[in-house]
Amino acid sequence: MAKRESYHHGDLRAALVEAALELIAERGIDALSVAEAARRTGVSPGAPYRHFPTRLALLKAAATRAAELLAADLRAALEKTANPTEALAATAGAYVRFVVRHRAGFDLVFAAQLRPLADPALGEAGRAVMDVLLPIALELTGDAQSALDLLQQHIAAAHGFAVLHLSGFISRYSPGVDDVAEGAANASRALAAAARGD
Amino acid sequence: MAKRESYHHGDLRAALVEAALELIAERGIDALSVAEAARRTGVSPGAPYRHFPTRLALLKAAATRAAELLAADLRAALEKTANPTEALAATAGAYVRFVVRHRAGFDLVFAAQLRPLADPALGEAGRAVMDVLLPIALELTGDAQSALDLLQQHIAAAHGFAVLHLSGFISRYSPGVDDVAEGAANASRALAAAARGD
DNA sequence: GTCTATATGCTGATAGAC
DNA sequence: GTCTATCAGCATATAGAC
């Protein structure tokens, strides 16, 4: 359902969200600026306010889009994984790559600042991401509480690898993204093994 | 060795670093502003430039101080730990508490932005932190490479727990810092067990 | 209804004169 | 150290063109 191609853009809203994601990828969440997103989209500084009443609204839209992209990446990583442990490890690697590419992950999608529960689209997108991971953890642990615990550990480890790589700590030991992704995958294998009660 | 108590402060430099750490704790690393640090210290906006040529220099000094405080917290956590696994777990919990309190940890101390290797004081302070953790990992694994791998996993997991708690993700499942610290400690126990080759 | 042009009012990083 | 600029970047508001 494309818009009527009225002005310079058929869909300025979507273009702004894309620009916002690019900006976040380059300079981080805090550096997102409505003015800069407008500049990159080739519109005037006031134009975004037809679509987003405030900077926070644009950030929420970007977070929602990020969650959709993340869920897709995680689902893709799950194809051709043989067992639950390897499935979990695959999502760890995919998550690291996602965060390194977009400079954002669960921290953006679930940022308290965005009140994700108050925004239906964002809340739903976040839930969709969790829905990809929860069945894997459940399969590994059997009961719901242990599954949540494992998932927390798994996500925390992957997120830590990603952000510490970005800030430069991990990269002084393993320079490439591939190494970092593999490191996170190994951590998740270890956590899965422990959760299975080995 | 106090300065000569010339103007309003005996030691403006130290006061500014403290103010910088407070600001970071309240609003995050990106929000550190020289002007605000000056305001809190009760001096004019230009005063800090007598001690720090640039905002980045103040940030480096704050990172150095943070590393010293972190090393002290980790050492304190190690007292009365019975075995290497519990020692590792204890540092995970202490690290989470530190990051939650200061809104900064390894990401600040080793931030590539700060070129920690080019700053002797910061580089040394960062090394001191690692020197607290390395022996524990070595005791667990026996060889250096596995120790580094374990340490990476351990730090990444603890850091992930802390920052995801801060952004609001973890806190929707476990509200208190204590729970989060314990979650990180458990993750490190699992990682240690796997590294020991269970 | 969607945008452009432009302005307001703020905050910050520095610079220079005292 | 102080004070007083300078200059930039941003969020957001408004007026009017299409």
Coordinates of C-alpha atoms (C1' of nucleotides) in Angstrom, one line a residue:
Chain A
M1 CA 0.0 0.0 0.0
A2 CA 2.3 2.8 -1.2
K3 CA 1.4 6.4 -0.4
R4 CA 0.3 8.5 -3.4
E5 CA 3.9 9.6 -4.1
S6 CA 2.8 13.1 -3.3
Y7 CA 5.9 15.0 -2.4
H8 CA 9.6 14.2 -2.5
H9 CA 9.0 11.0 -0.6
G10 CA 6.5 8.3 -1.0
D11 CA 7.1 7.4 2.6
L12 CA 9.0 9.9 4.7
R13 CA 8.2 8.1 7.9
A14 CA 9.9 4.9 6.8
A15 CA 12.8 6.9 5.4
L16 CA 13.3 8.7 8.7
V17 CA 13.3 5.4 10.6
E18 CA 15.9 4.0 8.3
A19 CA 18.0 7.2 8.8
A20 CA 17.6 6.9 12.5
L21 CA 18.8 3.3 12.5
E22 CA 21.8 4.4 10.4
L23 CA 22.6 7.2 12.8
I24 CA 22.4 4.9 15.8
A25 CA 24.6 2.4 14.1
E26 CA 27.3 5.1 13.5
R27 CA 27.2 7.0 16.7
G28 CA 25.0 5.3 19.2
I29 CA 21.6 5.7 20.7
D30 CA 22.3 8.9 22.5
A31 CA 23.6 10.6 19.4
L32 CA 20.3 10.2 17.5
S33 CA 19.2 13.6 16.4
V34 CA 16.0 14.5 14.6
A35 CA 17.7 17.3 12.7
E36 CA 20.4 14.9 11.5
A37 CA 17.9 12.3 10.4
A38 CA 16.0 15.0 8.5
R39 CA 19.2 16.1 6.8
R40 CA 20.1 12.6 5.7
T41 CA 16.6 12.1 4.3
G42 CA 16.9 15.3 2.4
V43 CA 14.1 17.2 4.1
S44 CA 13.9 20.3 6.3
P45 CA 14.5 20.1 10.0
G46 CA 10.8 20.5 10.8
A47 CA 9.5 17.9 8.4
P48 CA 9.9 14.9 10.8
Y49 CA 7.5 16.5 13.2
R50 CA 4.6 15.7 10.9
H51 CA 5.3 12.1 11.6
F52 CA 6.9 12.1 15.1
P53 CA 5.8 14.5 17.7
T54 CA 9.1 14.2 19.5
R55 CA 12.6 12.8 19.3
L56 CA 11.5 10.0 21.7
A57 CA 8.8 9.0 19.3
L58 CA 11.3 8.6 16.5
L59 CA 13.5 6.6 18.8
K60 CA 10.6 4.3 19.7
A61 CA 9.9 3.8 16.0
A62 CA 13.5 3.0 15.4
A63 CA 13.5 0.5 18.3
T64 CA 10.4 -1.2 16.9
R65 CA 12.1 -1.6 13.5
A66 CA 15.3 -2.9 15.2
A67 CA 13.3 -5.5 17.1
E68 CA 11.7 -6.7 13.8
L69 CA 15.1 -6.9 12.1
L70 CA 16.6 -8.7 15.2
A71 CA 13.8 -11.3 15.3
A72 CA 14.3 -12.0 11.6
D73 CA 18.1 -12.4 12.1
L74 CA 17.6 -14.7 15.0
R75 CA 15.1 -16.8 13.1
A76 CA 17.4 -17.1 10.2
A77 CA 20.2 -18.2 12.5
L78 CA 18.0 -21.0 13.7
E79 CA 17.6 -22.7 10.4
K80 CA 19.6 -25.9 10.1
T81 CA 20.6 -26.1 13.7
A82 CA 20.7 -29.7 14.9
N83 CA 19.9 -29.5 18.6
P84 CA 18.7 -26.9 21.2
T85 CA 22.2 -26.2 22.5
E86 CA 23.5 -25.4 19.0
A87 CA 20.3 -23.4 18.4
L88 CA 21.1 -21.3 21.5
A89 CA 24.7 -20.9 20.4
A90 CA 23.6 -19.8 16.9
T91 CA 21.4 -17.1 18.4
A92 CA 24.2 -15.8 20.5
G93 CA 26.4 -15.4 17.4
A94 CA 23.6 -13.8 15.4
Y95 CA 22.9 -11.4 18.3
V96 CA 26.5 -10.3 18.5
R97 CA 26.6 -9.6 14.8
F98 CA 23.4 -7.7 15.0
V99 CA 24.5 -5.5 17.9
V100 CA 27.8 -4.8 16.3
R101 CA 26.2 -3.9 13.0
H102 CA 23.4 -1.8 14.5
R103 CA 25.1 -0.6 17.8
A104 CA 21.9 -1.5 19.5
G105 CA 20.0 -4.6 20.7
F106 CA 18.0 -5.5 23.7
D107 CA 19.2 -2.3 25.4
L108 CA 17.3 -0.3 22.8
V109 CA 14.3 -2.6 22.3
F110 CA 13.6 -2.8 26.0
A111 CA 15.0 0.6 27.1
A112 CA 12.9 1.7 30.1
Q113 CA 13.3 5.3 28.7
L114 CA 11.0 4.2 25.8
R115 CA 8.3 2.8 28.1
P116 CA 8.0 -0.2 25.8
L117 CA 5.0 -1.5 27.6
A118 CA 3.1 1.8 26.9
D119 CA 3.8 1.5 23.1
P120 CA 1.8 -1.3 21.6
A121 CA 4.0 -1.7 18.5
L122 CA 7.2 -1.7 20.4
G123 CA 5.9 -4.0 23.1
E124 CA 4.7 -6.5 20.5
A125 CA 7.9 -6.3 18.5
G126 CA 9.9 -7.0 21.7
R127 CA 7.7 -9.9 22.6
A128 CA 8.2 -11.4 19.2
V129 CA 12.0 -11.4 19.8
M130 CA 11.6 -13.2 23.0
D131 CA 9.2 -15.7 21.4
V132 CA 12.0 -16.8 19.1
L133 CA 14.3 -17.6 22.1
L134 CA 12.0 -18.9 24.8
P135 CA 11.1 -22.3 23.1
I136 CA 14.8 -23.1 22.8
A137 CA 15.5 -22.4 26.5
L138 CA 12.4 -24.4 27.4
E139 CA 13.5 -27.3 25.4
L140 CA 16.8 -27.3 27.3
T141 CA 15.6 -26.9 30.8
G142 CA 12.1 -28.4 30.9
D143 CA 10.6 -25.9 33.3
A144 CA 9.7 -22.3 32.8
Q145 CA 11.7 -20.7 35.6
S146 CA 14.9 -22.3 34.7
A147 CA 14.3 -21.4 31.1
L148 CA 14.0 -17.8 32.0
D149 CA 17.1 -17.9 34.1
L150 CA 19.1 -19.5 31.3
L151 CA 17.7 -17.0 28.8
Q152 CA 18.8 -14.1 31.0
Q153 CA 22.3 -15.5 31.2
H154 CA 22.5 -16.2 27.5
I155 CA 21.3 -12.8 26.5
A156 CA 23.4 -11.0 29.1
A157 CA 26.6 -12.9 27.9
A158 CA 25.9 -12.2 24.2
H159 CA 25.1 -8.6 24.9
G160 CA 28.2 -8.2 27.0
F161 CA 30.4 -9.6 24.3
A162 CA 28.9 -7.3 21.7
V163 CA 29.1 -4.1 23.7
L164 CA 32.5 -4.7 25.1
H165 CA 33.7 -5.5 21.6
L166 CA 32.2 -2.1 20.5
S167 CA 33.8 -0.2 23.2
G168 CA 37.1 -1.8 22.5
F169 CA 37.8 -4.1 25.4
I170 CA 37.2 -7.5 23.8
S171 CA 38.8 -6.4 20.6
R172 CA 42.1 -6.1 22.2
Y173 CA 42.1 -9.8 22.6
S174 CA 40.1 -10.9 19.5
P175 CA 40.0 -8.3 16.8
G176 CA 37.3 -9.6 14.5
V177 CA 33.6 -9.8 14.8
D178 CA 33.7 -13.5 13.9
D179 CA 35.9 -14.3 16.9
V180 CA 33.6 -12.3 19.2
A181 CA 30.5 -14.0 17.8
E182 CA 32.1 -17.4 18.3
G183 CA 33.1 -16.4 21.8
A184 CA 29.6 -15.6 22.7
A185 CA 28.4 -18.8 21.1
N186 CA 30.8 -20.8 23.2
A187 CA 29.6 -19.0 26.3
S188 CA 26.0 -19.9 25.5
R189 CA 27.0 -23.5 25.0
A190 CA 28.6 -23.5 28.4
L191 CA 25.5 -22.0 30.0
A192 CA 23.3 -24.4 28.2
A193 CA 25.4 -27.3 29.5
A194 CA 25.1 -26.1 33.0
A195 CA 21.4 -25.5 32.8
R196 CA 20.9 -29.0 31.5
G197 CA 22.4 -30.0 34.8
D198 CA 25.7 -31.5 33.6
Chain B
M1 CA 50.0 16.6 49.5
A2 CA 47.2 19.2 49.3
K3 CA 47.6 22.2 47.0
R4 CA 48.1 25.6 48.6
E5 CA 44.4 26.2 49.1
S6 CA 44.8 29.2 46.8
Y7 CA 41.2 29.8 45.5
H8 CA 37.9 28.3 46.4
H9 CA 39.3 24.8 46.2
G10 CA 42.3 23.0 47.6
D11 CA 42.1 20.5 44.8
L12 CA 39.8 21.4 42.0
R13 CA 41.2 18.7 39.8
A14 CA 40.1 15.9 42.1
A15 CA 36.8 17.7 42.8
L16 CA 36.1 17.8 39.0
V17 CA 36.9 14.1 38.6
E18 CA 34.5 13.3 41.4
A19 CA 31.8 15.4 39.8
A20 CA 32.4 13.7 36.5
L21 CA 31.9 10.3 38.1
E22 CA 28.7 11.5 39.7
L23 CA 27.4 12.8 36.4
I24 CA 28.3 9.6 34.6
A25 CA 26.5 7.7 37.3
E26 CA 23.4 9.7 36.9
R27 CA 23.2 10.1 33.1
G28 CA 25.8 7.9 31.5
I29 CA 29.1 8.4 29.8
D30 CA 27.9 10.3 26.8
A31 CA 26.2 12.9 29.0
L32 CA 29.3 14.0 30.7
S33 CA 29.7 17.7 30.2
V34 CA 32.6 19.9 31.3
A35 CA 30.2 22.8 32.0
E36 CA 28.0 20.7 34.2
A37 CA 31.0 19.3 36.2
A38 CA 32.1 22.9 36.7
R39 CA 28.7 24.0 37.8
R40 CA 28.5 21.2 40.4
T41 CA 32.0 22.0 41.7
G42 CA 30.9 25.6 42.1
V43 CA 33.4 27.1 39.6
S44 CA 33.0 28.9 36.3
P45 CA 32.6 27.1 33.0
G46 CA 36.1 27.9 31.9
A47 CA 37.9 26.8 35.1
P48 CA 38.2 23.1 34.3
Y49 CA 40.3 24.0 31.3
R50 CA 43.1 24.9 33.7
H51 CA 43.3 21.2 34.6
F52 CA 41.9 19.4 31.5
P53 CA 42.6 20.7 28.1
T54 CA 39.5 19.0 26.7
R55 CA 36.4 17.1 27.6
L56 CA 38.1 13.9 26.6
A57 CA 40.9 14.5 29.1
L58 CA 38.4 14.8 31.9
L59 CA 36.8 11.6 30.8
K60 CA 40.1 9.9 30.8
A61 CA 40.8 11.0 34.4
A62 CA 37.3 9.8 35.4
A63 CA 38.0 6.5 33.7
T64 CA 41.3 6.1 35.6
R65 CA 39.6 6.9 38.9
A66 CA 36.8 4.4 38.1
A67 CA 39.3 1.7 37.4
E68 CA 41.0 2.3 40.8
L69 CA 37.6 2.1 42.5
L70 CA 36.7 -1.0 40.6
A71 CA 39.9 -2.8 41.4
A72 CA 39.3 -2.0 45.1
D73 CA 35.8 -3.3 45.0
L74 CA 36.9 -6.5 43.3
R75 CA 39.6 -7.1 45.8
A76 CA 37.2 -6.6 48.6
A77 CA 34.8 -9.1 47.1
L78 CA 37.6 -11.7 47.1
E79 CA 38.1 -11.7 50.8
K80 CA 36.8 -14.8 52.5
T81 CA 36.0 -16.7 49.3
A82 CA 36.7 -20.4 49.7
N83 CA 37.7 -21.6 46.2
P84 CA 38.4 -20.2 42.7
T85 CA 34.8 -20.8 41.4
E86 CA 33.3 -18.8 44.3
A87 CA 36.0 -16.2 43.9
L88 CA 35.0 -15.7 40.3
A89 CA 31.3 -15.6 41.2
A90 CA 32.1 -13.0 43.9
T91 CA 33.8 -10.7 41.4
A92 CA 30.8 -11.1 39.0
G93 CA 28.4 -9.9 41.7
A94 CA 30.7 -7.1 42.8
Y95 CA 31.2 -6.0 39.2
V96 CA 27.4 -5.8 38.6
R97 CA 27.0 -3.7 41.7
F98 CA 29.8 -1.4 40.6
V99 CA 28.4 -0.9 37.1
V100 CA 24.9 -0.3 38.4
R101 CA 26.1 2.2 40.9
H102 CA 28.5 4.0 38.6
R103 CA 26.8 3.4 35.2
A104 CA 30.2 2.5 33.9
G105 CA 32.7 -0.4 34.0
F106 CA 35.0 -2.0 31.5
D107 CA 33.3 -0.1 28.8
L108 CA 34.6 3.1 30.2
V109 CA 38.0 1.9 31.5
F110 CA 38.9 0.3 28.2
A111 CA 36.9 2.6 25.8
A112 CA 38.8 2.8 22.5
Q113 CA 37.7 6.4 22.4
L114 CA 40.0 7.1 25.3
R115 CA 43.0 5.4 23.7
P116 CA 43.8 3.8 27.0
L117 CA 47.1 2.5 25.8
A118 CA 48.3 6.1 25.0
D119 CA 47.5 7.3 28.5
P120 CA 49.9 5.8 31.0
A121 CA 47.8 6.4 34.1
L122 CA 44.6 4.9 32.5
G123 CA 46.5 2.0 31.0
E124 CA 48.1 1.1 34.3
A125 CA 44.8 1.4 36.2
G126 CA 43.1 -0.9 33.6
R127 CA 45.9 -3.4 33.9
A128 CA 45.5 -3.4 37.7
V129 CA 41.9 -4.4 37.3
M130 CA 42.8 -7.3 35.1
D131 CA 45.5 -8.4 37.5
V132 CA 42.9 -9.0 40.1
L133 CA 40.9 -11.4 37.9
L134 CA 43.6 -13.2 35.9
P135 CA 45.0 -15.3 38.7
I136 CA 41.5 -16.6 39.5
A137 CA 41.0 -17.7 36.0
L138 CA 44.4 -19.2 35.7
E139 CA 43.8 -21.3 38.8
L140 CA 40.6 -22.6 37.3
T141 CA 41.9 -23.5 33.8
G142 CA 45.6 -24.2 34.2
D143 CA 46.6 -22.7 30.9
A144 CA 46.8 -19.1 29.9
Q145 CA 44.7 -19.2 26.7
S146 CA 41.8 -20.9 28.4
A147 CA 42.1 -18.5 31.3
L148 CA 41.7 -15.6 28.9
D149 CA 38.7 -17.2 27.2
L150 CA 37.0 -17.8 30.5
L151 CA 37.7 -14.3 31.7
Q152 CA 36.2 -12.9 28.5
Q153 CA 33.0 -14.9 29.1
H154 CA 32.9 -14.0 32.7
I155 CA 33.3 -10.3 32.2
A156 CA 31.0 -10.2 29.2
A157 CA 28.2 -12.0 31.2
A158 CA 28.6 -9.7 34.2
H159 CA 28.7 -6.6 32.1
G160 CA 25.7 -7.8 30.1
F161 CA 23.7 -8.4 33.3
A162 CA 24.6 -5.0 34.6
V163 CA 23.9 -2.9 31.5
L164 CA 20.7 -4.8 30.6
H165 CA 19.5 -4.2 34.1
L166 CA 20.3 -0.5 33.7
S167 CA 18.4 -0.2 30.5
G168 CA 15.5 -2.0 31.9
F169 CA 15.4 -5.4 30.3
I170 CA 16.6 -7.6 33.1
S171 CA 14.6 -5.6 35.6
R172 CA 11.4 -6.6 34.2
Y173 CA 12.1 -10.1 35.4
S174 CA 14.2 -9.4 38.5
P175 CA 13.7 -6.0 40.0
G176 CA 16.5 -5.6 42.5
V177 CA 20.2 -5.2 42.1
D178 CA 20.7 -8.2 44.5
D179 CA 18.9 -10.5 42.1
V180 CA 20.9 -9.3 39.2
A181 CA 24.2 -9.6 41.0
E182 CA 23.2 -13.1 42.0
G183 CA 22.2 -13.9 38.4
A184 CA 25.6 -12.8 37.2
A185 CA 27.4 -14.8 39.9
N186 CA 25.4 -17.9 38.8
A187 CA 26.4 -17.4 35.2
S188 CA 30.0 -17.2 36.2
R189 CA 29.7 -20.4 38.3
A190 CA 28.4 -22.1 35.2
L191 CA 31.1 -20.7 33.0
A192 CA 33.8 -21.7 35.5
A193 CA 32.3 -25.2 35.7
A194 CA 32.4 -25.6 31.9
A195 CA 36.0 -24.2 31.7
R196 CA 37.1 -26.7 34.3
G197 CA 36.0 -29.3 31.8
D198 CA 33.0 -30.8 33.5
Chain C
dG1 C1' -2.1 17.1 4.6
dT2 C1' 3.0 17.4 3.6
dC3 C1' 6.4 19.7 3.3
dT4 C1' 10.0 24.3 3.1
dA5 C1' 12.0 28.3 5.2
dT6 C1' 13.1 30.2 9.1
dA7 C1' 13.3 31.5 14.0
dT8 C1' 13.5 30.6 19.1
dG9 C1' 15.7 29.4 23.1
dC10 C1' 18.8 26.2 25.1
dT11 C1' 23.2 23.9 26.3
dG12 C1' 27.7 23.0 25.5
dA13 C1' 32.9 23.3 24.2
dT14 C1' 36.2 26.2 23.9
dA15 C1' 38.9 31.0 23.5
dG16 C1' 40.7 35.4 25.4
dA17 C1' 41.2 39.1 28.5
dC18 C1' 41.7 40.1 33.3
Chain D
dG1 C1' 41.4 30.8 38.9
dT2 C1' 37.2 34.5 37.0
dC3 C1' 34.2 36.6 33.4
dT4 C1' 32.6 37.2 29.2
dA5 C1' 32.2 36.0 24.6
dT6 C1' 32.0 32.9 20.2
dC7 C1' 30.2 29.5 17.6
dA8 C1' 27.8 25.3 16.9
dG9 C1' 24.1 21.9 17.3
dC10 C1' 19.8 20.6 18.7
dA11 C1' 14.5 20.3 19.7
dT12 C1' 10.8 22.3 18.6
dA13 C1' 7.4 26.2 16.9
dT14 C1' 5.4 28.9 13.2
dA15 C1' 4.0 30.6 8.7
dG16 C1' 3.1 29.8 4.4
dA17 C1' 3.7 27.2 -0.3
dC18 C1' 1.9 23.2 -2.9

